[in-house]
Amino acid sequence: MPDALARSLSFGRMQHLVQAIALFGLTGLLAPLAADMARRLMRFAALYLGRS
């Protein structure tokens, strides 16, 4: 019983680690895209505001 408990605990820790790595990787991929989108939005806003 204690062995199974230890195994499930370590598995849970592994799962958290994998989730954290996946989240970190996803953030790393999305950050440049978000920055690019923000830049485009700012450029669009500047054009729009300059026009009015």
PDB file of C-alpha atoms in Angstrom:
ATOM      1  CA  MET A   1       0.000   0.000   0.000  1.00  0.00           C
ATOM      2  CA  PRO A   2       2.677   2.605   0.926  1.00  0.00           C
ATOM      3  CA  ASP A   3       4.569   1.605  -2.234  1.00  0.00           C
ATOM      4  CA  ALA A   4       1.517   2.213  -4.416  1.00  0.00           C
ATOM      5  CA  LEU A   5       0.918   5.528  -2.640  1.00  0.00           C
ATOM      6  CA  ALA A   6       4.507   6.625  -3.258  1.00  0.00           C
ATOM      7  CA  ARG A   7       4.208   5.583  -6.896  1.00  0.00           C
ATOM      8  CA  SER A   8       0.983   7.559  -7.385  1.00  0.00           C
ATOM      9  CA  LEU A   9       2.532  10.592  -5.666  1.00  0.00           C
ATOM     10  CA  SER A  10       5.603  10.522  -7.888  1.00  0.00           C
ATOM     11  CA  PHE A  11       3.345  10.075 -10.928  1.00  0.00           C
ATOM     12  CA  GLY A  12       1.317  13.104  -9.857  1.00  0.00           C
ATOM     13  CA  ARG A  13       4.510  15.107  -9.478  1.00  0.00           C
ATOM     14  CA  MET A  14       5.638  13.957 -12.930  1.00  0.00           C
ATOM     15  CA  GLN A  15       2.307  15.046 -14.400  1.00  0.00           C
ATOM     16  CA  HIS A  16       2.654  18.500 -12.833  1.00  0.00           C
ATOM     17  CA  LEU A  17       6.181  18.788 -14.215  1.00  0.00           C
ATOM     18  CA  VAL A  18       5.019  17.789 -17.697  1.00  0.00           C
ATOM     19  CA  GLN A  19       2.150  20.283 -17.511  1.00  0.00           C
ATOM     20  CA  ALA A  20       4.515  23.045 -16.397  1.00  0.00           C
ATOM     21  CA  ILE A  21       6.935  22.275 -19.251  1.00  0.00           C
ATOM     22  CA  ALA A  22       4.088  22.179 -21.772  1.00  0.00           C
ATOM     23  CA  LEU A  23       2.708  25.484 -20.482  1.00  0.00           C
ATOM     24  CA  PHE A  24       6.185  27.050 -20.587  1.00  0.00           C
ATOM     25  CA  GLY A  25       6.723  25.841 -24.158  1.00  0.00           C
ATOM     26  CA  LEU A  26       3.303  27.071 -25.242  1.00  0.00           C
ATOM     27  CA  THR A  27       3.971  30.472 -23.678  1.00  0.00           C
ATOM     28  CA  GLY A  28       7.339  30.601 -25.441  1.00  0.00           C
ATOM     29  CA  LEU A  29       5.617  29.907 -28.752  1.00  0.00           C
ATOM     30  CA  LEU A  30       2.733  32.321 -28.213  1.00  0.00           C
ATOM     31  CA  ALA A  31       4.715  35.267 -26.824  1.00  0.00           C
ATOM     32  CA  PRO A  32       6.306  36.252 -30.183  1.00  0.00           C
ATOM     33  CA  LEU A  33       2.936  35.887 -31.922  1.00  0.00           C
ATOM     34  CA  ALA A  34       1.252  38.054 -29.292  1.00  0.00           C
ATOM     35  CA  ALA A  35       4.015  40.674 -29.594  1.00  0.00           C
ATOM     36  CA  ASP A  36       3.629  40.691 -33.377  1.00  0.00           C
ATOM     37  CA  MET A  37      -0.141  41.074 -33.097  1.00  0.00           C
ATOM     38  CA  ALA A  38       0.264  43.918 -30.602  1.00  0.00           C
ATOM     39  CA  ARG A  39       2.689  45.655 -32.946  1.00  0.00           C
ATOM     40  CA  ARG A  40       0.244  45.351 -35.841  1.00  0.00           C
ATOM     41  CA  LEU A  41      -2.604  46.643 -33.666  1.00  0.00           C
ATOM     42  CA  MET A  42      -0.525  49.632 -32.594  1.00  0.00           C
ATOM     43  CA  ARG A  43       0.375  50.412 -36.210  1.00  0.00           C
ATOM     44  CA  PHE A  44      -3.275  50.113 -37.239  1.00  0.00           C
ATOM     45  CA  ALA A  45      -4.380  52.319 -34.339  1.00  0.00           C
ATOM     46  CA  ALA A  46      -1.750  54.935 -35.253  1.00  0.00           C
ATOM     47  CA  LEU A  47      -2.945  54.978 -38.882  1.00  0.00           C
ATOM     48  CA  TYR A  48      -6.580  55.121 -37.814  1.00  0.00           C
ATOM     49  CA  LEU A  49      -6.016  57.919 -35.307  1.00  0.00           C
ATOM     50  CA  GLY A  50      -3.830  59.868 -37.745  1.00  0.00           C
ATOM     51  CA  ARG A  51      -6.538  59.676 -40.386  1.00  0.00           C
ATOM     52  CA  SER A  52      -9.390  61.030 -38.244  1.00  0.00           C
TER      53      SER A  52
END
